[in-house]
Amino acid sequence: MKGDFIQNLGKIYGLYTGGFLLFIILMAILEQAGVSADTIGYLFVGFTIGIYALIGVLSRTMATDQYYVAGRQVPALYNGMATAADWMSGASFVAMAGGIYFGGYGYMAFLVGWTGGYVLVASLMAPYLRKFGCYTVPDFIGTRYGGNFTRLCAVIVLVVASFTYVTAQINATGTVAARALQIPFEVGVWFGLAGILVCSMLGGMRAVTWTQVAQYIVLIIAYIIPVVWMSNKSGFGLIPQLAYGDAVQRVQELEALHQVGVLKPTEAFAGLKALTVPINAPGETFIEKWKFATLVLCMMCGTASLPHVLMRYFTTPSVRAARISVGWSILFIFLLYFTAPALATFTKLSLLDPNLATGIIGKSIADVNALEWVQKWTAVNFLAVSDSNGDGILQINEFFMRTGIVVLATPEIAGLPYVISGLVAAGGMAAAMSTADGLLLAIANALSHDLYYKIIDPNAETKTRLIAARILLLAVGAAGAFVASLKLTSILGAVAWAFDFACSGLFFPLVLGIWWKRANRQGAIAGMIGGFLSGTAYLYYVHFAGGEPWMGIDHLRFGMIGMPVSLVCMIVVSLMTEEPDEETQRMVDAVRTPRGETVLASSH
């Protein structure tokens, strides 16, 4: 191939996609030839992680701008794919359809909020941060407002939000590894961490970018193929996203038949849930609508505040490319989010419909327990069947699943060939790894660049800084795997907390730093500390101290407390103290002008 790596990206990833499709066909042939399901699962997970590791090793670098921002040469299309992979985490791939399955369409607040957040990213953040030329989000806040304490506050909020998020991703990798490799969950999280670190440790943002593009291709193929297959198999056609309305009507009939929402579980299994919420139960009261709207708002503002998302737009060649890249990101993310409700619907249909061979509700407990997929998931404590009323027949309130396994178990539930299960496992692992890579890098870069280099040792050599970043990457990853192994909360719960932490402490300091010249250092510090501490205190009050939520603002929405406090503190304190100097105000004007040089030099 003529030209350099960047000029041949189309050919390289075209060959990669073709090779992956051939690998799927090869696995299907091996399954037909009698190769065991476990072996196919091992091959899927091992092959894809091996490819990511190879990309990570080939992208190793000791150049500062390559390590922190991939040399700022990632084309908009590929940055859009990498951002989509960075964004579509274990929560999106593994847990979101499960949330809709168990919580009904009220859980679509996550989907609406996460997608809407990109409107804020495109209109308020990404192009302007790219024009600034920073390496990290604290780098922008520390330079825009000035002072090491300002930078330190941003680092603390970033680390708390990103660490909470990364534990959810490592949780997802552990879930996939436990089932695919038939190992305990507590071992699976360390297996997942090893794969994540190989991809990001040697090459920083450069390696993470090119592995994320590869991971996006795997995860989107893995997410869409099973849904299309189930839709066609059930007679709803090849475009399930447009045709599943009829399936929803059928599911509603079946939920009435099986008394979903009427029969409540009389037993409890740690981390598992029975289906108690109908698929189409829209909120009718004011408080239900309020809770939907507040969750959407927290997820939107959290999206626009999360450092690992904003960092992706630091890697494009220009401000214009950053803006175009946001559009590509939304398109690639839309493909998965448009499919998730259809997947949840067809999974329910497969389990509840007595006319389908896959339907299990209403069948004998003995027959259900004899199913191979039930035995496999039960063996790793992700599923439970219990004859609570002793009648020998499985009722809806006697079937328990972990929320995070709905997507992973769907191919087996729907009776699809095991090669599809292996494909979904590889996709789930790709989704969780891609986001975990970005999060770990965001934390390690903030600690090595903003804390170590900018505050502790400004004379540190490049080699020392990059070694420090890699050591921190290992330490943070190990801490994340340990916390994930404790199973403190669900994947979606941990993700929601991360968004709330980010929007409580960072949203208004970032937005006002770009759009309000009068915002000053004292105001930014007050906004970050006030918003972060008030939100965290409220989380403790409602979730750990047993306090009564105010106006339905529960632990998933504590950003509704932190954000207003942050805004008021920032405006009041800024107006009460001296306005920024003329140089800073000219810098803010320059950030909002698309043309011209970046505010910070590339070697800062």
XYZ file of C-alpha atoms in Angstrom:
604
model
C 0.000 0.000 0.000
C 1.254 3.460 -0.922
C 1.309 6.275 1.621
C 1.409 6.196 5.411
C -0.909 4.563 7.941
C -3.379 7.475 8.033
C -3.714 7.535 4.240
C -4.507 3.807 4.159
C -7.021 3.683 6.991
C -9.892 2.798 4.645
C -8.064 -0.215 3.200
C -6.753 -1.393 6.575
C -10.114 -1.332 8.363
C -11.868 -2.679 5.250
C -9.568 -5.726 5.351
C -10.094 -5.999 9.108
C -13.905 -6.011 8.718
C -13.753 -8.587 5.955
C -11.436 -10.761 8.033
C -13.767 -10.567 11.025
C -16.775 -11.611 8.925
C -14.755 -14.550 7.565
C -13.871 -15.494 11.140
C -17.590 -15.564 12.038
C -18.286 -17.830 9.052
C -15.397 -20.098 10.108
C -16.848 -20.363 13.629
C -20.269 -21.241 12.170
C -18.655 -24.017 10.108
C -16.822 -25.335 13.183
C -20.109 -25.386 15.130
C -21.763 -27.413 12.380
C -18.746 -29.742 12.414
C -19.379 -30.506 16.082
C -16.917 -28.207 17.866
C -18.214 -27.505 21.387
C -19.939 -24.260 22.330
C -17.358 -23.568 25.025
C -14.518 -23.820 22.494
C -16.277 -21.395 20.135
C -16.745 -18.949 23.030
C -13.035 -19.176 23.901
C -12.055 -18.584 20.254
C -14.304 -15.533 19.852
C -13.091 -13.798 23.001
C -9.452 -14.856 22.538
C -9.265 -13.888 18.846
C -10.751 -10.417 19.276
C -8.715 -9.555 22.379
C -5.599 -10.814 20.567
C -6.300 -8.423 17.660
C -6.792 -5.466 20.028
C -3.589 -6.333 21.879
C -1.673 -6.516 18.585
C -2.940 -3.052 17.596
C -1.994 -1.744 21.045
C 1.554 -3.107 20.784
C 2.042 -1.830 17.206
C 0.884 1.653 18.317
C 3.360 1.979 21.179
C 4.993 5.408 21.439
C 7.210 7.580 23.626
C 6.186 10.896 21.961
C 4.157 13.164 24.250
C 1.609 14.407 21.695
C 1.112 10.874 20.347
C 0.569 9.483 23.842
C -1.855 12.196 25.004
C -3.735 13.191 21.798
C -2.715 10.633 19.088
C -0.645 13.315 17.349
C -3.853 15.276 16.570
C -4.120 13.511 13.210
C -7.211 11.285 13.571
C -9.635 11.924 10.637
C -13.188 12.934 11.567
C -14.814 9.692 10.361
C -12.488 7.461 12.368
C -12.634 9.718 15.406
C -16.431 9.381 15.173
C -16.092 5.574 15.231
C -13.579 5.683 18.092
C -15.833 8.073 20.034
C -18.826 5.798 19.472
C -16.838 2.834 20.819
C -15.559 4.986 23.687
C -19.133 5.982 24.414
C -20.985 2.683 23.890
C -19.801 1.111 27.035
C -20.739 -2.027 28.882
C -23.733 -0.012 30.082
C -24.932 0.651 26.537
C -24.123 -2.754 25.058
C -24.604 -5.114 27.989
C -26.946 -3.312 30.379
C -29.225 -0.855 28.547
C -31.486 -3.393 26.828
C -31.590 -5.260 30.159
C -32.709 -2.054 31.873
C -35.526 -1.632 29.319
C -36.419 -5.315 29.709
C -36.834 -5.041 33.488
C -37.834 -1.369 33.846
C -39.971 -0.793 30.754
C -39.691 2.245 28.573
C -39.081 4.509 31.576
C -35.481 3.364 31.200
C -35.366 5.003 27.807
C -34.547 8.177 29.721
C -30.969 6.855 29.663
C -31.103 6.501 25.894
C -32.652 9.949 25.341
C -30.262 11.631 27.775
C -27.111 9.999 26.429
C -28.012 10.808 22.830
C -29.157 14.349 23.645
C -25.896 14.942 25.482
C -24.100 14.924 22.162
C -26.112 17.954 21.075
C -24.562 19.769 24.028
C -21.122 18.372 23.172
C -21.427 19.572 19.567
C -22.900 23.002 20.309
C -21.177 23.991 23.559
C -17.964 22.036 24.022
C -16.038 19.970 21.464
C -14.972 22.530 18.795
C -13.959 25.094 21.405
C -11.933 22.708 23.545
C -10.169 21.546 20.372
C -9.374 25.169 19.512
C -7.937 25.598 22.995
C -5.382 22.858 22.286
C -5.382 21.211 25.733
C -4.343 17.609 26.521
C -6.918 16.970 29.269
C -10.063 18.563 30.711
C -8.243 19.785 33.875
C -5.661 21.247 31.469
C -8.402 23.515 30.058
C -9.776 24.491 33.465
C -6.311 25.060 34.960
C -5.216 27.278 32.055
C -8.508 29.132 31.481
C -8.996 30.071 35.139
C -5.376 29.887 36.294
C -3.900 28.480 39.491
C -2.855 25.017 40.624
C -5.740 24.700 43.094
C -8.265 25.171 40.257
C -6.530 22.445 38.281
C -6.430 20.182 41.348
C -10.194 20.567 41.911
C -10.844 19.528 38.304
C -8.509 16.520 38.683
C -10.368 15.342 41.799
C -13.802 15.540 40.137
C -12.446 13.820 37.020
C -10.890 10.980 38.995
C -14.028 10.341 41.079
C -16.393 10.398 38.064
C -14.134 8.362 35.775
C -13.206 5.823 38.462
C -16.884 5.211 39.245
C -17.500 4.725 35.533
C -14.541 2.431 34.969
C -15.615 0.048 37.734
C -18.876 -0.453 35.803
C -16.914 -1.283 32.640
C -14.636 -3.748 34.401
C -17.796 -5.227 35.950
C -19.108 -5.748 32.389
C -15.866 -7.392 31.206
C -16.054 -9.694 34.224
C -19.646 -10.614 33.360
C -18.715 -11.498 29.769
C -15.560 -13.378 30.744
C -17.352 -15.339 33.473
C -19.905 -16.734 31.015
C -17.731 -17.111 27.920
C -14.827 -18.738 29.763
C -16.879 -20.369 32.566
C -14.787 -18.756 35.291
C -15.884 -17.008 38.524
C -16.902 -13.349 38.130
C -14.229 -12.275 40.620
C -11.585 -13.839 38.324
C -13.262 -12.512 35.167
C -12.786 -8.860 36.191
C -9.000 -9.360 36.402
C -9.004 -11.147 33.047
C -10.867 -8.199 31.514
C -8.478 -5.711 33.104
C -5.463 -7.493 31.602
C -6.938 -7.119 28.115
C -7.739 -3.442 28.719
C -4.249 -2.603 29.902
C -2.499 -4.299 26.984
C -4.460 -2.039 24.620
C -3.786 1.266 26.358
C -0.606 1.055 28.405
C 2.039 1.120 25.669
C 0.525 3.539 23.201
C -1.728 5.848 25.210
C -4.333 7.728 23.164
C -2.722 6.607 19.895
C -3.201 2.921 20.707
C -6.616 3.462 22.284
C -7.857 5.315 19.163
C -7.012 2.563 16.692
C -8.218 -0.255 18.952
C -11.483 1.618 19.542
C -12.110 1.833 15.788
C -11.572 -1.938 15.574
C -13.785 -2.493 18.617
C -16.619 -0.396 17.156
C -16.732 -2.619 14.068
C -16.989 -5.747 16.249
C -19.571 -4.404 18.679
C -21.989 -2.956 16.117
C -21.951 -6.194 14.062
C -22.445 -8.198 17.263
C -25.362 -6.062 18.441
C -27.375 -5.868 15.227
C -27.064 -9.424 13.819
C -28.950 -11.201 16.673
C -31.837 -8.695 16.617
C -32.240 -8.947 12.848
C -32.106 -12.740 13.120
C -34.755 -12.871 15.892
C -37.008 -10.397 14.091
C -36.884 -12.386 10.861
C -37.307 -15.696 12.694
C -40.422 -14.363 14.460
C -41.927 -13.083 11.203
C -41.352 -9.356 11.811
C -38.957 -8.804 8.892
C -35.323 -7.814 8.447
C -35.572 -4.254 9.848
C -36.589 -4.835 13.471
C -36.059 -1.189 14.454
C -39.023 -0.193 12.278
C -41.195 -3.293 12.665
C -41.173 -4.219 16.349
C -44.376 -2.284 17.148
C -46.418 -5.422 16.392
C -44.099 -7.394 18.674
C -44.762 -4.892 21.485
C -48.519 -5.497 21.153
C -47.970 -9.254 21.358
C -45.723 -8.825 24.425
C -48.423 -6.734 26.126
C -50.950 -9.565 25.585
C -48.480 -12.076 27.025
C -47.685 -9.871 30.036
C -51.399 -9.743 30.866
C -51.570 -13.535 30.452
C -48.627 -14.123 32.784
C -49.717 -11.352 35.237
C -46.562 -9.234 34.933
C -46.779 -6.498 37.566
C -49.399 -8.473 39.526
C -47.329 -11.438 40.682
C -44.506 -10.181 42.903
C -41.491 -12.324 43.845
C -41.632 -13.877 47.296
C -37.946 -14.772 47.332
C -34.768 -12.769 46.763
C -31.469 -13.704 45.088
C -28.471 -11.396 45.454
C -28.029 -9.237 42.353
C -30.923 -10.892 40.450
C -34.393 -9.550 39.551
C -37.746 -10.968 38.470
C -39.822 -9.192 35.812
C -42.430 -6.986 37.524
C -42.763 -3.957 35.200
C -44.768 -4.194 31.934
C -43.001 -3.252 28.722
C -45.210 -0.288 27.902
C -46.043 1.399 31.187
C -45.605 5.124 30.534
C -45.570 7.376 33.568
C -48.919 9.095 33.979
C -48.421 11.042 37.189
C -46.478 14.294 37.454
C -43.801 12.722 39.633
C -43.198 9.934 37.098
C -42.843 12.462 34.277
C -40.608 14.613 36.491
C -38.363 11.632 37.230
C -38.076 10.850 33.504
C -37.192 14.463 32.669
C -34.662 14.852 35.489
C -32.893 11.616 34.566
C -32.680 12.806 30.942
C -31.213 16.146 32.069
C -28.603 14.528 34.328
C -27.524 12.122 31.577
C -27.333 14.956 28.996
C -25.208 17.263 31.121
C -23.131 14.324 32.363
C -22.373 13.353 28.763
C -21.129 16.872 28.055
C -18.922 16.810 31.169
C -17.281 13.399 30.996
C -13.559 13.863 30.350
C -12.993 10.647 28.402
C -15.622 11.755 25.851
C -14.325 15.318 25.502
C -10.735 14.051 25.190
C -11.593 12.289 21.938
C -12.157 15.643 20.217
C -8.628 16.787 21.169
C -7.252 14.273 18.634
C -8.657 15.691 15.378
C -6.477 17.732 12.983
C -8.646 20.886 13.189
C -11.625 22.594 14.812
C -13.720 21.843 11.724
C -12.789 18.155 11.912
C -13.818 18.097 15.583
C -17.233 19.511 14.672
C -17.726 16.998 11.833
C -16.526 14.227 14.099
C -19.379 14.891 16.548
C -21.848 14.299 13.693
C -20.206 10.969 12.845
C -20.266 10.011 16.533
C -24.018 10.582 16.773
C -24.666 8.521 13.620
C -22.605 5.562 14.842
C -24.142 5.689 18.332
C -27.648 5.965 16.846
C -27.215 2.585 15.125
C -26.993 0.826 18.497
C -29.439 2.944 20.494
C -32.098 2.592 17.807
C -31.769 -1.188 18.138
C -31.756 -1.627 21.953
C -35.560 -1.356 22.546
C -36.168 -3.876 19.739
C -33.723 -6.307 21.351
C -35.450 -6.030 24.737
C -38.832 -6.612 23.069
C -37.791 -9.718 21.133
C -36.083 -11.171 24.210
C -39.339 -10.836 26.162
C -41.282 -12.350 23.311
C -38.936 -15.345 23.202
C -39.341 -16.016 26.928
C -43.059 -15.338 27.360
C -44.733 -16.679 24.213
C -45.974 -20.239 24.841
C -46.391 -20.719 21.080
C -42.642 -20.414 20.562
C -40.276 -23.275 21.309
C -38.182 -20.851 23.359
C -41.013 -19.778 25.711
C -40.378 -20.961 29.274
C -42.947 -19.109 31.427
C -45.825 -21.513 32.123
C -43.713 -24.636 31.518
C -42.670 -27.159 34.136
C -39.802 -26.211 36.427
C -38.072 -29.509 35.661
C -38.104 -28.856 31.900
C -36.765 -25.312 32.347
C -33.984 -26.462 34.653
C -32.976 -29.047 32.055
C -32.249 -26.369 29.434
C -28.512 -26.019 28.772
C -28.502 -22.201 28.716
C -30.354 -22.083 32.057
C -27.797 -24.437 33.582
C -24.830 -22.458 32.218
C -26.021 -19.070 33.502
C -27.153 -20.572 36.808
C -23.691 -22.083 37.284
C -22.128 -18.596 37.372
C -24.893 -17.235 39.664
C -26.338 -14.881 37.046
C -29.733 -16.631 36.845
C -32.063 -18.475 39.231
C -35.256 -20.531 38.853
C -37.290 -21.198 41.998
C -40.593 -22.986 42.509
C -41.771 -20.486 45.137
C -45.397 -21.682 45.292
C -44.543 -25.375 44.919
C -46.839 -26.046 41.927
C -44.039 -27.274 39.657
C -44.876 -24.661 36.991
C -42.623 -21.656 36.276
C -44.432 -18.371 36.983
C -43.182 -14.939 35.959
C -42.206 -14.114 39.559
C -40.132 -17.310 39.873
C -37.619 -16.551 37.099
C -34.702 -14.311 38.143
C -31.923 -12.822 36.009
C -29.103 -10.357 36.460
C -29.934 -7.193 34.514
C -26.590 -7.234 32.751
C -27.021 -10.638 31.118
C -30.139 -9.955 29.043
C -28.175 -9.037 25.905
C -25.547 -11.726 26.423
C -28.101 -14.481 27.041
C -30.537 -13.432 24.300
C -29.062 -15.597 21.487
C -29.379 -18.688 23.699
C -32.831 -17.676 24.946
C -34.012 -17.218 21.344
C -32.527 -20.543 20.255
C -29.989 -19.036 17.835
C -26.816 -20.948 16.879
C -24.101 -20.688 19.518
C -21.846 -18.832 17.083
C -24.155 -15.825 17.642
C -23.650 -16.114 21.412
C -19.902 -16.060 20.881
C -20.269 -13.047 18.611
C -22.326 -11.179 21.225
C -19.810 -12.036 23.940
C -17.032 -10.613 21.750
C -19.133 -7.493 21.138
C -19.859 -7.022 24.843
C -16.201 -7.414 25.664
C -15.278 -4.886 22.923
C -17.797 -2.350 24.251
C -16.644 -2.594 27.852
C -12.943 -2.634 26.940
C -13.166 0.374 24.611
C -14.778 2.568 27.254
C -12.557 1.308 30.046
C -9.509 2.114 27.905
C -10.672 5.711 27.473
C -11.552 6.128 31.144
C -8.306 4.691 32.486
C -6.386 6.899 30.074
C -8.365 9.979 31.176
C -7.541 9.281 34.831
C -3.872 8.427 34.258
C -3.330 11.440 31.958
C -4.935 13.834 34.426
C -2.772 12.491 37.261
C 0.469 12.393 35.241
C 0.040 15.619 33.209
C -2.005 17.873 35.493
C -1.045 16.674 38.957
C 2.516 15.365 38.528
C 3.883 17.532 35.663
C 1.927 20.783 36.086
C 1.803 20.900 39.903
C 4.412 18.606 41.516
C 7.376 18.558 39.083
C 7.141 21.016 36.142
C 10.740 20.119 35.132
C 10.025 16.419 34.685
C 11.416 14.905 31.477
C 9.055 13.487 28.854
C 10.230 9.934 29.512
C 9.587 10.284 33.245
C 6.081 11.685 32.631
C 5.120 8.827 30.336
C 6.489 6.191 32.728
C 4.495 7.831 35.531
C 1.367 7.722 33.335
C 1.827 3.984 32.728
C 2.418 3.165 36.396
C -0.712 5.145 37.295
C -2.653 3.299 34.599
C -1.740 -0.018 36.251
C -2.573 1.206 39.748
C -5.930 2.746 38.834
C -6.905 -0.311 36.777
C -6.095 -2.669 39.655
C -8.122 -0.548 42.073
C -11.048 -0.527 39.610
C -10.967 -4.320 39.228
C -10.921 -4.770 43.001
C -13.934 -2.472 43.504
C -15.826 -4.107 40.609
C -15.276 -7.551 42.161
C -17.173 -6.362 45.267
C -20.427 -5.938 43.208
C -21.423 -2.782 45.115
C -24.037 -1.706 42.536
C -25.414 -2.638 39.111
C -23.652 -1.588 35.909
C -26.316 1.025 35.069
C -26.362 2.339 38.653
C -22.607 2.943 38.689
C -22.753 4.614 35.283
C -25.536 6.976 36.398
C -23.473 7.976 39.455
C -20.479 8.765 37.209
C -22.600 11.084 35.050
C -23.996 12.814 38.140
C -20.531 13.346 39.636
C -19.296 14.812 36.336
C -22.212 17.195 35.759
C -22.255 18.305 39.420
C -18.622 19.357 39.423
C -17.581 20.100 35.838
C -20.515 21.050 33.601
C -20.853 24.743 34.471
C -17.113 25.443 34.948
C -16.596 24.078 31.409
C -19.564 25.813 29.773
C -19.072 29.178 31.454
C -15.319 28.956 30.885
C -16.035 29.007 27.129
C -19.099 31.253 26.981
C -18.823 33.781 29.864
C -15.711 35.966 29.977
C -16.659 37.270 33.442
C -16.265 33.775 34.982
C -13.112 33.833 37.100
C -10.895 31.561 39.171
C -12.725 32.075 42.468
C -16.082 31.390 40.817
C -14.814 28.214 39.123
C -13.396 26.869 42.396
C -16.661 27.654 44.217
C -18.680 26.028 41.419
C -16.613 22.818 41.382
C -16.423 22.405 45.156
C -20.021 23.503 45.848
C -21.573 21.373 43.113
C -19.462 18.277 43.745
C -19.822 18.286 47.534
C -23.557 19.055 47.583
C -24.263 16.333 45.016
C -22.096 13.798 46.865
C -23.701 14.667 50.209
C -27.157 14.177 48.701
C -26.104 10.800 47.246
C -24.970 9.719 50.699
C -28.238 11.001 52.220
C -30.614 9.141 49.880
C -28.635 5.994 49.137
C -26.517 5.187 52.187
C -28.204 7.023 55.081
C -31.741 5.978 54.175
C -32.993 9.545 53.666
C -36.278 10.334 51.909
C -35.700 11.673 48.340
C -36.778 15.267 47.691
C -39.323 15.533 44.869
C -38.439 12.082 43.538
C -34.746 12.939 43.138
C -33.198 9.587 44.008
C -29.587 8.404 43.874
C -29.637 8.144 40.059
C -30.415 11.874 39.727
C -28.269 13.580 42.379
C -26.861 15.818 39.644
C -30.154 17.734 39.993
C -28.826 18.912 43.361
C -25.186 19.431 42.390
C -25.721 21.369 39.131
C -27.881 24.242 40.469
C -25.571 24.644 43.462
C -22.566 24.748 41.110
C -24.217 27.355 38.844
C -25.293 29.651 41.683
C -21.910 29.424 43.447
C -20.026 30.142 40.248
C -22.087 33.174 39.187
C -22.374 34.735 42.655
C -18.696 34.323 43.563
C -17.505 35.485 40.115
C -19.596 38.662 40.353
C -18.434 39.334 43.916
C -14.737 39.087 43.014
C -12.411 40.732 40.517
C -13.041 40.090 36.826
C -10.418 38.163 34.809
C -7.548 40.177 33.289
C -7.622 41.327 29.668
C -5.310 38.546 28.486
C -7.690 35.881 29.830
C -10.685 37.583 28.243
C -8.896 37.730 24.873
C -8.120 34.020 25.278
C -11.850 33.277 25.738
C -12.643 35.286 22.587
C -9.973 33.361 20.667
C -11.418 29.995 21.778
C -14.747 30.874 20.170
C -13.122 31.814 16.832
C -12.780 28.669 14.677
C -9.848 29.907 12.592
C -6.306 30.575 13.750
C -3.746 28.828 15.925
C -4.659 26.905 19.067
C -4.444 28.804 22.343
C -1.925 26.344 23.808
C 1.192 25.236 21.929
C 1.440 21.538 21.039
C 4.419 21.080 23.379
C 2.881 22.695 26.459
